[in-house]
Structure formats: C-alpha cells, structure tokens
mmCIF file of N, CA and C in Angstrom:
data_model
loop_
_atom_site.group_PDB
_atom_site.id
_atom_site.type_symbol
_atom_site.label_atom_id
_atom_site.label_comp_id
_atom_site.label_asym_id
_atom_site.label_seq_id
_atom_site.Cartn_x
_atom_site.Cartn_y
_atom_site.Cartn_z
ATOM 1 N N MET A 27 -0.392 -22.333 -27.768
ATOM 2 C CA MET A 27 0.109 -23.192 -26.717
ATOM 3 C C MET A 27 -0.806 -24.407 -26.617
ATOM 4 N N SER A 28 -0.205 -25.579 -26.473
ATOM 5 C CA SER A 28 -0.996 -26.790 -26.321
ATOM 6 C C SER A 28 -1.553 -26.860 -24.912
ATOM 7 N N THR A 29 -2.279 -27.928 -24.620
ATOM 8 C CA THR A 29 -2.844 -28.093 -23.290
ATOM 9 C C THR A 29 -1.729 -28.069 -22.259
ATOM 10 N N SER A 30 -1.919 -27.285 -21.220
ATOM 11 C CA SER A 30 -0.908 -27.153 -20.183
ATOM 12 C C SER A 30 -1.032 -28.292 -19.189
ATOM 13 N N PRO A 31 0.102 -28.815 -18.713
ATOM 14 C CA PRO A 31 0.042 -29.885 -17.722
ATOM 15 C C PRO A 31 -0.429 -29.351 -16.372
ATOM 16 N N ALA A 32 -0.936 -30.235 -15.540
ATOM 17 C CA ALA A 32 -1.341 -29.854 -14.188
ATOM 18 C C ALA A 32 -0.104 -29.400 -13.418
ATOM 19 N N ILE A 33 -0.271 -28.377 -12.587
ATOM 20 C CA ILE A 33 0.848 -27.913 -11.773
ATOM 21 C C ILE A 33 0.426 -27.818 -10.310
ATOM 22 N N THR A 34 1.414 -27.906 -9.434
ATOM 23 C CA THR A 34 1.183 -27.826 -7.995
ATOM 24 C C THR A 34 2.100 -26.757 -7.421
ATOM 25 N N VAL A 35 1.535 -25.904 -6.571
ATOM 26 C CA VAL A 35 2.266 -24.802 -5.959
ATOM 27 C C VAL A 35 1.997 -24.839 -4.462
ATOM 28 N N SER A 36 3.030 -24.561 -3.660
ATOM 29 C CA SER A 36 2.811 -24.526 -2.217
ATOM 30 C C SER A 36 2.058 -23.248 -1.848
ATOM 31 N N SER A 37 1.320 -23.307 -0.757
ATOM 32 C CA SER A 37 0.573 -22.130 -0.313
ATOM 33 C C SER A 37 1.516 -20.974 0.016
ATOM 34 N N LEU A 38 2.683 -21.269 0.542
ATOM 35 C CA LEU A 38 3.668 -20.227 0.849
ATOM 36 C C LEU A 38 4.146 -19.543 -0.433
ATOM 37 N N ASP A 39 4.500 -20.343 -1.451
ATOM 38 C CA ASP A 39 4.919 -19.769 -2.734
ATOM 39 C C ASP A 39 3.773 -18.975 -3.359
ATOM 40 N N TYR A 40 2.569 -19.522 -3.276
ATOM 41 C CA TYR A 40 1.404 -18.850 -3.854
ATOM 42 C C TYR A 40 1.238 -17.460 -3.249
ATOM 43 N N GLU A 41 1.276 -17.377 -1.920
ATOM 44 C CA GLU A 41 1.100 -16.086 -1.243
ATOM 45 C C GLU A 41 2.202 -15.105 -1.609
ATOM 46 N N ARG A 42 3.438 -15.571 -1.612
ATOM 47 C CA ARG A 42 4.572 -14.689 -1.943
ATOM 48 C C ARG A 42 4.524 -14.229 -3.392
ATOM 49 N N LEU A 43 4.162 -15.133 -4.291
ATOM 50 C CA LEU A 43 4.094 -14.762 -5.714
ATOM 51 C C LEU A 43 2.921 -13.832 -5.987
ATOM 52 N N ALA A 44 1.803 -14.037 -5.311
ATOM 53 C CA ALA A 44 0.663 -13.129 -5.470
ATOM 54 C C ALA A 44 1.059 -11.720 -5.022
ATOM 55 N N ALA A 45 1.798 -11.608 -3.915
ATOM 56 C CA ALA A 45 2.268 -10.299 -3.449
ATOM 57 C C ALA A 45 3.251 -9.692 -4.442
ATOM 58 N N LEU A 46 4.125 -10.516 -5.005
ATOM 59 C CA LEU A 46 5.080 -10.042 -6.013
ATOM 60 C C LEU A 46 4.337 -9.487 -7.227
ATOM 61 N N LEU A 47 3.300 -10.190 -7.654
ATOM 62 C CA LEU A 47 2.537 -9.746 -8.825
ATOM 63 C C LEU A 47 1.792 -8.440 -8.553
ATOM 64 N N GLU A 48 1.339 -8.249 -7.308
ATOM 65 C CA GLU A 48 0.674 -6.990 -6.957
ATOM 66 C C GLU A 48 1.631 -5.810 -7.091
ATOM 67 N N ASP A 49 2.914 -6.056 -6.796
ATOM 68 C CA ASP A 49 3.926 -5.005 -6.877
ATOM 69 C C ASP A 49 4.505 -4.843 -8.278
ATOM 70 N N CYS A 50 4.188 -5.774 -9.173
ATOM 71 C CA CYS A 50 4.736 -5.739 -10.527
ATOM 72 C C CYS A 50 4.184 -4.548 -11.303
ATOM 73 N N GLU A 51 5.036 -3.982 -12.120
ATOM 74 C CA GLU A 51 4.568 -2.863 -12.946
ATOM 75 C C GLU A 51 3.564 -3.367 -13.979
ATOM 76 N N SER A 52 2.605 -2.547 -14.260
ATOM 77 C CA SER A 52 1.578 -2.887 -15.240
ATOM 78 C C SER A 52 2.235 -3.160 -16.589
ATOM 79 N N GLY A 53 1.813 -4.206 -17.231
ATOM 80 C CA GLY A 53 2.337 -4.520 -18.552
ATOM 81 C C GLY A 53 3.607 -5.350 -18.533
ATOM 82 N N HIS A 54 4.059 -5.826 -17.370
ATOM 83 C CA HIS A 54 5.241 -6.695 -17.331
ATOM 84 C C HIS A 54 4.947 -7.890 -18.227
ATOM 85 N N PRO A 55 5.840 -8.226 -19.146
ATOM 86 C CA PRO A 55 5.529 -9.252 -20.150
ATOM 87 C C PRO A 55 5.231 -10.646 -19.600
ATOM 88 N N THR A 56 5.748 -11.011 -18.460
ATOM 89 C CA THR A 56 5.531 -12.359 -17.937
ATOM 90 C C THR A 56 4.535 -12.395 -16.787
ATOM 91 N N ALA A 57 4.246 -11.256 -16.192
ATOM 92 C CA ALA A 57 3.386 -11.218 -15.011
ATOM 93 C C ALA A 57 2.008 -11.822 -15.275
ATOM 94 N N ALA A 58 1.394 -11.497 -16.397
ATOM 95 C CA ALA A 58 0.058 -12.027 -16.690
ATOM 96 C C ALA A 58 0.096 -13.543 -16.857
ATOM 97 N N ALA A 59 1.140 -14.057 -17.487
ATOM 98 C CA ALA A 59 1.259 -15.504 -17.671
ATOM 99 C C ALA A 59 1.472 -16.203 -16.331
ATOM 100 N N LEU A 60 2.296 -15.606 -15.463
ATOM 101 C CA LEU A 60 2.521 -16.185 -14.135
ATOM 102 C C LEU A 60 1.229 -16.161 -13.324
ATOM 103 N N GLU A 61 0.485 -15.083 -13.428
ATOM 104 C CA GLU A 61 -0.787 -14.993 -12.714
ATOM 105 C C GLU A 61 -1.756 -16.081 -13.182
ATOM 106 N N ALA A 62 -1.786 -16.315 -14.486
ATOM 107 C CA ALA A 62 -2.655 -17.367 -15.027
ATOM 108 C C ALA A 62 -2.217 -18.743 -14.523
ATOM 109 N N GLU A 63 -0.924 -18.962 -14.395
ATOM 110 C CA GLU A 63 -0.428 -20.235 -13.868
ATOM 111 C C GLU A 63 -0.865 -20.414 -12.415
ATOM 112 N N LEU A 64 -0.752 -19.366 -11.621
ATOM 113 C CA LEU A 64 -1.165 -19.449 -10.218
ATOM 114 C C LEU A 64 -2.660 -19.749 -10.103
ATOM 115 N N GLU A 65 -3.454 -19.155 -10.990
ATOM 116 C CA GLU A 65 -4.902 -19.363 -10.946
ATOM 117 C C GLU A 65 -5.295 -20.800 -11.239
ATOM 118 N N ARG A 66 -4.518 -21.486 -12.061
ATOM 119 C CA ARG A 66 -4.869 -22.862 -12.426
ATOM 120 C C ARG A 66 -4.159 -23.906 -11.575
ATOM 121 N N ALA A 67 -3.266 -23.473 -10.691
ATOM 122 C CA ALA A 67 -2.460 -24.398 -9.891
ATOM 123 C C ALA A 67 -3.273 -25.078 -8.790
ATOM 124 N N ASP A 68 -2.873 -26.292 -8.474
ATOM 125 C CA ASP A 68 -3.361 -26.991 -7.293
ATOM 126 C C ASP A 68 -2.471 -26.491 -6.156
ATOM 127 N N VAL A 69 -3.047 -25.830 -5.155
ATOM 128 C CA VAL A 69 -2.279 -25.239 -4.063
ATOM 129 C C VAL A 69 -2.332 -26.176 -2.858
ATOM 130 N N VAL A 70 -1.144 -26.529 -2.346
ATOM 131 C CA VAL A 70 -1.046 -27.431 -1.195
ATOM 132 C C VAL A 70 -0.158 -26.797 -0.124
ATOM 133 N N GLU A 71 -0.310 -27.268 1.089
ATOM 134 C CA GLU A 71 0.557 -26.801 2.174
ATOM 135 C C GLU A 71 1.987 -27.276 1.899
ATOM 136 N N PRO A 72 2.994 -26.495 2.307
ATOM 137 C CA PRO A 72 4.382 -26.913 2.062
ATOM 138 C C PRO A 72 4.688 -28.322 2.570
ATOM 139 N N SER A 73 4.137 -28.690 3.707
ATOM 140 C CA SER A 73 4.396 -30.019 4.271
ATOM 141 C C SER A 73 3.784 -31.143 3.431
ATOM 142 N N ALA A 74 2.826 -30.806 2.578
ATOM 143 C CA ALA A 74 2.168 -31.802 1.728
ATOM 144 C C ALA A 74 2.697 -31.794 0.290
ATOM 145 N N MET A 75 3.713 -30.973 0.025
ATOM 146 C CA MET A 75 4.253 -30.860 -1.340
ATOM 147 C C MET A 75 4.982 -32.158 -1.711
ATOM 148 N N PRO A 76 4.533 -32.805 -2.791
ATOM 149 C CA PRO A 76 5.241 -34.013 -3.234
ATOM 150 C C PRO A 76 6.653 -33.664 -3.727
ATOM 151 N N ALA A 77 7.587 -34.558 -3.482
ATOM 152 C CA ALA A 77 8.941 -34.380 -4.014
ATOM 153 C C ALA A 77 8.856 -34.458 -5.542
ATOM 154 N N GLY A 78 9.804 -33.863 -6.220
ATOM 155 C CA GLY A 78 9.829 -33.952 -7.679
ATOM 156 C C GLY A 78 9.035 -32.863 -8.372
ATOM 157 N N ILE A 79 8.572 -31.870 -7.628
ATOM 158 C CA ILE A 79 7.851 -30.738 -8.206
ATOM 159 C C ILE A 79 8.713 -29.485 -8.026
ATOM 160 N N ILE A 80 8.765 -28.651 -9.030
ATOM 161 C CA ILE A 80 9.564 -27.439 -8.953
ATOM 162 C C ILE A 80 8.797 -26.371 -8.183
ATOM 163 N N THR A 81 9.344 -26.022 -7.024
ATOM 164 C CA THR A 81 8.821 -24.944 -6.194
ATOM 165 C C THR A 81 9.850 -23.824 -6.206
ATOM 166 N N MET A 82 9.532 -22.717 -5.562
ATOM 167 C CA MET A 82 10.503 -21.633 -5.478
ATOM 168 C C MET A 82 11.754 -22.137 -4.747
ATOM 169 N N ASN A 83 12.901 -21.775 -5.277
ATOM 170 C CA ASN A 83 14.228 -22.155 -4.776
ATOM 171 C C ASN A 83 14.592 -23.607 -5.055
ATOM 172 N N SER A 84 13.799 -24.283 -5.886
ATOM 173 C CA SER A 84 14.145 -25.636 -6.314
ATOM 174 C C SER A 84 15.196 -25.561 -7.416
ATOM 175 N N CYS A 85 15.989 -26.603 -7.494
ATOM 176 C CA CYS A 85 16.984 -26.741 -8.552
ATOM 177 C C CYS A 85 16.573 -27.938 -9.397
ATOM 178 N N ALA A 86 16.570 -27.759 -10.719
ATOM 179 C CA ALA A 86 16.107 -28.836 -11.598
ATOM 180 C C ALA A 86 16.948 -28.906 -12.865
ATOM 181 N N ARG A 87 17.039 -30.117 -13.386
ATOM 182 C CA ARG A 87 17.648 -30.331 -14.692
ATOM 183 C C ARG A 87 16.508 -30.348 -15.701
ATOM 184 N N VAL A 88 16.594 -29.488 -16.704
ATOM 185 C CA VAL A 88 15.534 -29.384 -17.705
ATOM 186 C C VAL A 88 16.122 -29.527 -19.100
ATOM 187 N N LYS A 89 15.253 -29.908 -20.014
ATOM 188 C CA LYS A 89 15.655 -30.033 -21.417
ATOM 189 C C LYS A 89 14.850 -29.011 -22.203
ATOM 190 N N LEU A 90 15.547 -28.219 -22.995
ATOM 191 C CA LEU A 90 14.883 -27.253 -23.864
ATOM 192 C C LEU A 90 14.631 -27.901 -25.217
ATOM 193 N N ASP A 91 13.761 -27.308 -26.009
ATOM 194 C CA ASP A 91 13.358 -27.939 -27.267
ATOM 195 C C ASP A 91 14.504 -28.139 -28.237
ATOM 196 N N ASP A 92 15.604 -27.423 -28.042
ATOM 197 C CA ASP A 92 16.751 -27.618 -28.928
ATOM 198 C C ASP A 92 17.666 -28.738 -28.417
ATOM 199 N N ALA A 93 17.145 -29.552 -27.495
ATOM 200 C CA ALA A 93 17.841 -30.699 -26.910
ATOM 201 C C ALA A 93 18.933 -30.272 -25.930
ATOM 202 N N GLN A 94 19.029 -28.990 -25.667
ATOM 203 C CA GLN A 94 20.009 -28.504 -24.705
ATOM 204 C C GLN A 94 19.507 -28.766 -23.290
ATOM 205 N N GLU A 95 20.354 -29.342 -22.446
ATOM 206 C CA GLU A 95 20.012 -29.562 -21.048
ATOM 207 C C GLU A 95 20.635 -28.461 -20.206
ATOM 208 N N LYS A 96 19.883 -27.997 -19.212
ATOM 209 C CA LYS A 96 20.375 -26.971 -18.305
ATOM 210 C C LYS A 96 19.965 -27.333 -16.888
ATOM 211 N N THR A 97 20.765 -26.903 -15.936
ATOM 212 C CA THR A 97 20.395 -26.995 -14.544
ATOM 213 C C THR A 97 20.044 -25.586 -14.094
ATOM 214 N N LEU A 98 18.811 -25.415 -13.623
ATOM 215 C CA LEU A 98 18.308 -24.098 -13.251
ATOM 216 C C LEU A 98 17.745 -24.121 -11.841
ATOM 217 N N THR A 99 17.908 -23.001 -11.143
ATOM 218 C CA THR A 99 17.295 -22.812 -9.834
ATOM 219 C C THR A 99 16.260 -21.714 -9.986
ATOM 220 N N LEU A 100 15.023 -21.987 -9.600
ATOM 221 C CA LEU A 100 13.931 -21.029 -9.722
ATOM 222 C C LEU A 100 13.942 -20.100 -8.510
ATOM 223 N N VAL A 101 14.114 -18.795 -8.771
ATOM 224 C CA VAL A 101 14.271 -17.823 -7.684
ATOM 225 C C VAL A 101 13.369 -16.609 -7.895
ATOM 226 N N TYR A 102 13.284 -15.799 -6.839
ATOM 227 C CA TYR A 102 12.596 -14.515 -6.939
ATOM 228 C C TYR A 102 13.481 -13.555 -7.717
ATOM 229 N N PRO A 103 12.890 -12.521 -8.339
ATOM 230 C CA PRO A 103 13.659 -11.635 -9.228
ATOM 231 C C PRO A 103 14.941 -11.069 -8.616
ATOM 232 N N ARG A 104 14.918 -10.678 -7.368
ATOM 233 C CA ARG A 104 16.107 -10.051 -6.762
ATOM 234 C C ARG A 104 17.288 -11.016 -6.631
ATOM 235 N N GLU A 105 17.029 -12.322 -6.720
ATOM 236 C CA GLU A 105 18.082 -13.330 -6.572
ATOM 237 C C GLU A 105 18.567 -13.891 -7.907
ATOM 238 N N ALA A 106 17.983 -13.423 -9.005
ATOM 239 C CA ALA A 106 18.318 -13.962 -10.325
ATOM 240 C C ALA A 106 19.788 -13.698 -10.671
ATOM 241 N N ASP A 107 20.425 -14.714 -11.254
ATOM 242 C CA ASP A 107 21.819 -14.621 -11.677
ATOM 243 C C ASP A 107 22.033 -15.678 -12.756
ATOM 244 N N SER A 108 21.970 -15.265 -14.006
ATOM 245 C CA SER A 108 22.031 -16.224 -15.111
ATOM 246 C C SER A 108 23.346 -17.001 -15.133
ATOM 247 N N GLU A 109 24.438 -16.398 -14.703
ATOM 248 C CA GLU A 109 25.719 -17.102 -14.709
ATOM 249 C C GLU A 109 25.736 -18.252 -13.703
ATOM 250 N N GLN A 110 24.936 -18.158 -12.656
ATOM 251 C CA GLN A 110 24.844 -19.230 -11.662
ATOM 252 C C GLN A 110 23.628 -20.130 -11.906
ATOM 253 N N GLY A 111 22.933 -19.915 -13.014
ATOM 254 C CA GLY A 111 21.770 -20.735 -13.336
ATOM 255 C C GLY A 111 20.547 -20.412 -12.500
ATOM 256 N N LYS A 112 20.531 -19.235 -11.879
ATOM 257 C CA LYS A 112 19.389 -18.817 -11.070
ATOM 258 C C LYS A 112 18.460 -17.990 -11.941
ATOM 259 N N ILE A 113 17.285 -18.551 -12.217
ATOM 260 C CA ILE A 113 16.351 -17.911 -13.138
ATOM 261 C C ILE A 113 15.148 -17.356 -12.381
ATOM 262 N N SER A 114 14.812 -16.120 -12.707
ATOM 263 C CA SER A 114 13.693 -15.441 -12.062
ATOM 264 C C SER A 114 12.371 -16.073 -12.466
ATOM 265 N N VAL A 115 11.464 -16.145 -11.505
ATOM 266 C CA VAL A 115 10.112 -16.628 -11.779
ATOM 267 C C VAL A 115 9.381 -15.663 -12.716
ATOM 268 N N LEU A 116 9.896 -14.433 -12.856
ATOM 269 C CA LEU A 116 9.298 -13.475 -13.789
ATOM 270 C C LEU A 116 9.949 -13.514 -15.173
ATOM 271 N N ALA A 117 10.918 -14.398 -15.372
ATOM 272 C CA ALA A 117 11.453 -14.654 -16.712
ATOM 273 C C ALA A 117 10.534 -15.685 -17.361
ATOM 274 N N PRO A 118 10.383 -15.649 -18.670
ATOM 275 C CA PRO A 118 9.470 -16.618 -19.298
ATOM 276 C C PRO A 118 9.741 -18.073 -18.926
ATOM 277 N N ILE A 119 10.996 -18.495 -18.952
ATOM 278 C CA ILE A 119 11.301 -19.888 -18.614
ATOM 279 C C ILE A 119 11.025 -20.152 -17.138
ATOM 280 N N GLY A 120 11.283 -19.188 -16.281
ATOM 281 C CA GLY A 120 11.019 -19.347 -14.858
ATOM 282 C C GLY A 120 9.540 -19.547 -14.578
ATOM 283 N N ALA A 121 8.705 -18.721 -15.185
ATOM 284 C CA ALA A 121 7.256 -18.853 -14.999
ATOM 285 C C ALA A 121 6.771 -20.198 -15.528
ATOM 286 N N ALA A 122 7.378 -20.665 -16.608
ATOM 287 C CA ALA A 122 6.986 -21.952 -17.184
ATOM 288 C C ALA A 122 7.318 -23.108 -16.259
ATOM 289 N N LEU A 123 8.423 -23.013 -15.529
ATOM 290 C CA LEU A 123 8.877 -24.114 -14.678
ATOM 291 C C LEU A 123 8.071 -24.274 -13.396
ATOM 292 N N LEU A 124 7.520 -23.192 -12.885
ATOM 293 C CA LEU A 124 6.836 -23.229 -11.597
ATOM 294 C C LEU A 124 5.749 -24.307 -11.563
ATOM 295 N N GLY A 125 5.862 -25.210 -10.599
ATOM 296 C CA GLY A 125 4.822 -26.211 -10.378
ATOM 297 C C GLY A 125 4.904 -27.466 -11.219
ATOM 298 N N LEU A 126 5.836 -27.507 -12.183
ATOM 299 C CA LEU A 126 5.967 -28.712 -13.006
ATOM 300 C C LEU A 126 6.642 -29.826 -12.215
ATOM 301 N N SER A 127 6.339 -31.062 -12.576
ATOM 302 C CA SER A 127 6.974 -32.202 -11.932
ATOM 303 C C SER A 127 7.833 -32.965 -12.938
ATOM 304 N N VAL A 128 8.664 -33.836 -12.400
ATOM 305 C CA VAL A 128 9.567 -34.630 -13.234
ATOM 306 C C VAL A 128 8.768 -35.358 -14.311
ATOM 307 N N GLY A 129 9.249 -35.261 -15.534
ATOM 308 C CA GLY A 129 8.611 -35.913 -16.673
ATOM 309 C C GLY A 129 7.629 -35.037 -17.430
ATOM 310 N N GLN A 130 7.176 -33.948 -16.812
ATOM 311 C CA GLN A 130 6.217 -33.075 -17.493
ATOM 312 C C GLN A 130 6.929 -32.149 -18.487
ATOM 313 N N SER A 131 6.195 -31.785 -19.524
ATOM 314 C CA SER A 131 6.659 -30.825 -20.527
ATOM 315 C C SER A 131 5.624 -29.731 -20.664
ATOM 316 N N ILE A 132 6.087 -28.566 -21.109
ATOM 317 C CA ILE A 132 5.175 -27.461 -21.371
ATOM 318 C C ILE A 132 5.714 -26.652 -22.543
ATOM 319 N N ASP A 133 4.808 -26.189 -23.387
ATOM 320 C CA ASP A 133 5.149 -25.254 -24.460
ATOM 321 C C ASP A 133 4.896 -23.864 -23.899
ATOM 322 N N TRP A 134 5.870 -22.969 -24.068
ATOM 323 C CA TRP A 134 5.764 -21.659 -23.429
ATOM 324 C C TRP A 134 6.274 -20.567 -24.360
ATOM 325 N N PRO A 135 5.539 -19.452 -24.440
ATOM 326 C CA PRO A 135 5.987 -18.352 -25.294
ATOM 327 C C PRO A 135 7.150 -17.586 -24.656
ATOM 328 N N THR A 136 8.104 -17.201 -25.475
ATOM 329 C CA THR A 136 9.211 -16.339 -25.053
ATOM 330 C C THR A 136 9.330 -15.230 -26.094
ATOM 331 N N PRO A 137 10.092 -14.190 -25.806
ATOM 332 C CA PRO A 137 10.279 -13.133 -26.808
ATOM 333 C C PRO A 137 10.858 -13.657 -28.121
ATOM 334 N N ALA A 138 11.622 -14.757 -28.058
ATOM 335 C CA ALA A 138 12.229 -15.321 -29.262
ATOM 336 C C ALA A 138 11.347 -16.369 -29.935
ATOM 337 N N GLY A 139 10.151 -16.606 -29.418
ATOM 338 C CA GLY A 139 9.251 -17.617 -29.968
ATOM 339 C C GLY A 139 8.972 -18.693 -28.937
ATOM 340 N N SER A 140 8.052 -19.576 -29.246
ATOM 341 C CA SER A 140 7.644 -20.615 -28.301
ATOM 342 C C SER A 140 8.744 -21.649 -28.113
ATOM 343 N N ILE A 141 8.912 -22.105 -26.879
ATOM 344 C CA ILE A 141 9.865 -23.169 -26.578
ATOM 345 C C ILE A 141 9.135 -24.286 -25.856
ATOM 346 N N ARG A 142 9.734 -25.450 -25.881
ATOM 347 C CA ARG A 142 9.204 -26.602 -25.139
ATOM 348 C C ARG A 142 10.226 -26.948 -24.068
ATOM 349 N N LEU A 143 9.743 -27.030 -22.834
ATOM 350 C CA LEU A 143 10.582 -27.378 -21.692
ATOM 351 C C LEU A 143 10.139 -28.720 -21.144
ATOM 352 N N LYS A 144 11.085 -29.542 -20.754
ATOM 353 C CA LYS A 144 10.771 -30.812 -20.107
ATOM 354 C C LYS A 144 11.603 -30.913 -18.838
ATOM 355 N N VAL A 145 10.959 -31.281 -17.737
ATOM 356 C CA VAL A 145 11.656 -31.452 -16.466
ATOM 357 C C VAL A 145 12.229 -32.866 -16.429
ATOM 358 N N LEU A 146 13.545 -32.959 -16.340
ATOM 359 C CA LEU A 146 14.215 -34.255 -16.299
ATOM 360 C C LEU A 146 14.419 -34.750 -14.869
ATOM 361 N N GLU A 147 14.736 -33.804 -13.968
ATOM 362 C CA GLU A 147 15.046 -34.189 -12.594
ATOM 363 C C GLU A 147 14.958 -32.958 -11.698
ATOM 364 N N VAL A 148 14.425 -33.118 -10.519
ATOM 365 C CA VAL A 148 14.479 -32.065 -9.509
ATOM 366 C C VAL A 148 15.581 -32.492 -8.550
ATOM 367 N N THR A 149 16.703 -31.771 -8.587
ATOM 368 C CA THR A 149 17.859 -32.165 -7.786
ATOM 369 C C THR A 149 17.796 -31.607 -6.369
ATOM 370 N N TYR A 150 16.990 -30.578 -6.160
ATOM 371 C CA TYR A 150 16.795 -30.024 -4.817
ATOM 372 C C TYR A 150 15.430 -29.353 -4.766
ATOM 373 N N GLN A 151 14.684 -29.655 -3.728
ATOM 374 C CA GLN A 151 13.402 -28.999 -3.476
ATOM 375 C C GLN A 151 13.378 -28.650 -1.984
ATOM 376 N N PRO A 152 13.194 -27.373 -1.630
ATOM 377 C CA PRO A 152 13.214 -26.984 -0.214
ATOM 378 C C PRO A 152 12.258 -27.803 0.659
ATOM 379 N N GLU A 153 11.042 -28.030 0.180
ATOM 380 C CA GLU A 153 10.053 -28.753 0.979
ATOM 381 C C GLU A 153 10.519 -30.171 1.274
ATOM 382 N N ALA A 154 11.088 -30.854 0.271
ATOM 383 C CA ALA A 154 11.572 -32.214 0.464
ATOM 384 C C ALA A 154 12.760 -32.243 1.426
ATOM 385 N N ALA A 155 13.489 -31.118 1.486
ATOM 386 C CA ALA A 155 14.644 -31.009 2.383
ATOM 387 C C ALA A 155 14.225 -30.562 3.787
ATOM 388 N N GLY A 156 12.926 -30.395 4.010
ATOM 389 C CA GLY A 156 12.439 -30.003 5.322
ATOM 390 C C GLY A 156 12.440 -28.498 5.563
ATOM 391 N N GLU A 157 12.747 -27.722 4.529
ATOM 392 C CA GLU A 157 12.765 -26.252 4.660
ATOM 393 C C GLU A 157 11.399 -25.724 4.242
ATOM 394 N N LEU A 158 10.455 -25.789 5.175
ATOM 395 C CA LEU A 158 9.069 -25.472 4.851
ATOM 396 C C LEU A 158 8.751 -23.982 4.935
ATOM 397 N N HIS A 159 9.587 -23.193 5.573
ATOM 398 C CA HIS A 159 9.286 -21.771 5.748
ATOM 399 C C HIS A 159 10.414 -20.880 5.258
ATOM 400 N N ARG A 160 11.148 -21.345 4.296
ATOM 401 C CA ARG A 160 12.294 -20.594 3.786
ATOM 402 C C ARG A 160 11.884 -19.218 3.447
#
C-alpha cells in the first residue's frame, strides 16, 4: 500500500466504531485495518467536521480503479445493503472510505486484490446537514 492520505473522523464516529471493534470477532479480516485507520485519524467534534469528508452515514460518489463510478453510503454493519449502495464500514471498501475527503485517493487491499478508490463528491454528510448526534 502506498502512503495513506490524511483522514478525519468525528469523535462520535470514533467512539461508536471503537465499540464496534471491541465486539468484533477475533480475526475479522477488515477489523484490524479499520482499527489502524482510527488510530491514525485526526479526530474532531461533529460540529467541527468539514464538509466534503466521508463520515458514517455519508453518501459519496467514488471512482474505483477500473474507472467504474459508484454512489455509496457508509453504514454500520447491521444497515448494510449492497442493492441500495449501503456499504458496511467493516467491508474493505467501507473501511477505506472512512475519513476521506473529496479528491483524495487510497490504495486498499481487498480479498480480490488491491484497489484504488477516489472520492469524487460527498453528496450527503450528516454533520453538514446539522445531524450531529445521529
């Protein structure tokens, strides 16, 4: 993996994701990577979250390395629904998206091999919409 871009996570998301990881079964393939992302994240209060950053429940247009564009909503595992574009933060692509901002790219390992993701647009972010305690 190349150098990872800086990421920003809200304190609310950080606390909820840390609790989720504590409950995760040992050896979950994405849990360790998500934990490493949380450890390197710049953590800010929800009210201070800049627009254009993917937080939990954000919807974003992303480009995959095969030039395919997708609109994805980053959700907790219980809300995941691939047919509706709701991707779990414990899925490899979900963990990769957390904290990225518009224009950033990241190379991320998946079971099928490494992929490159680029954030094209954040179409909805709860914090920017005033939903600070969702």
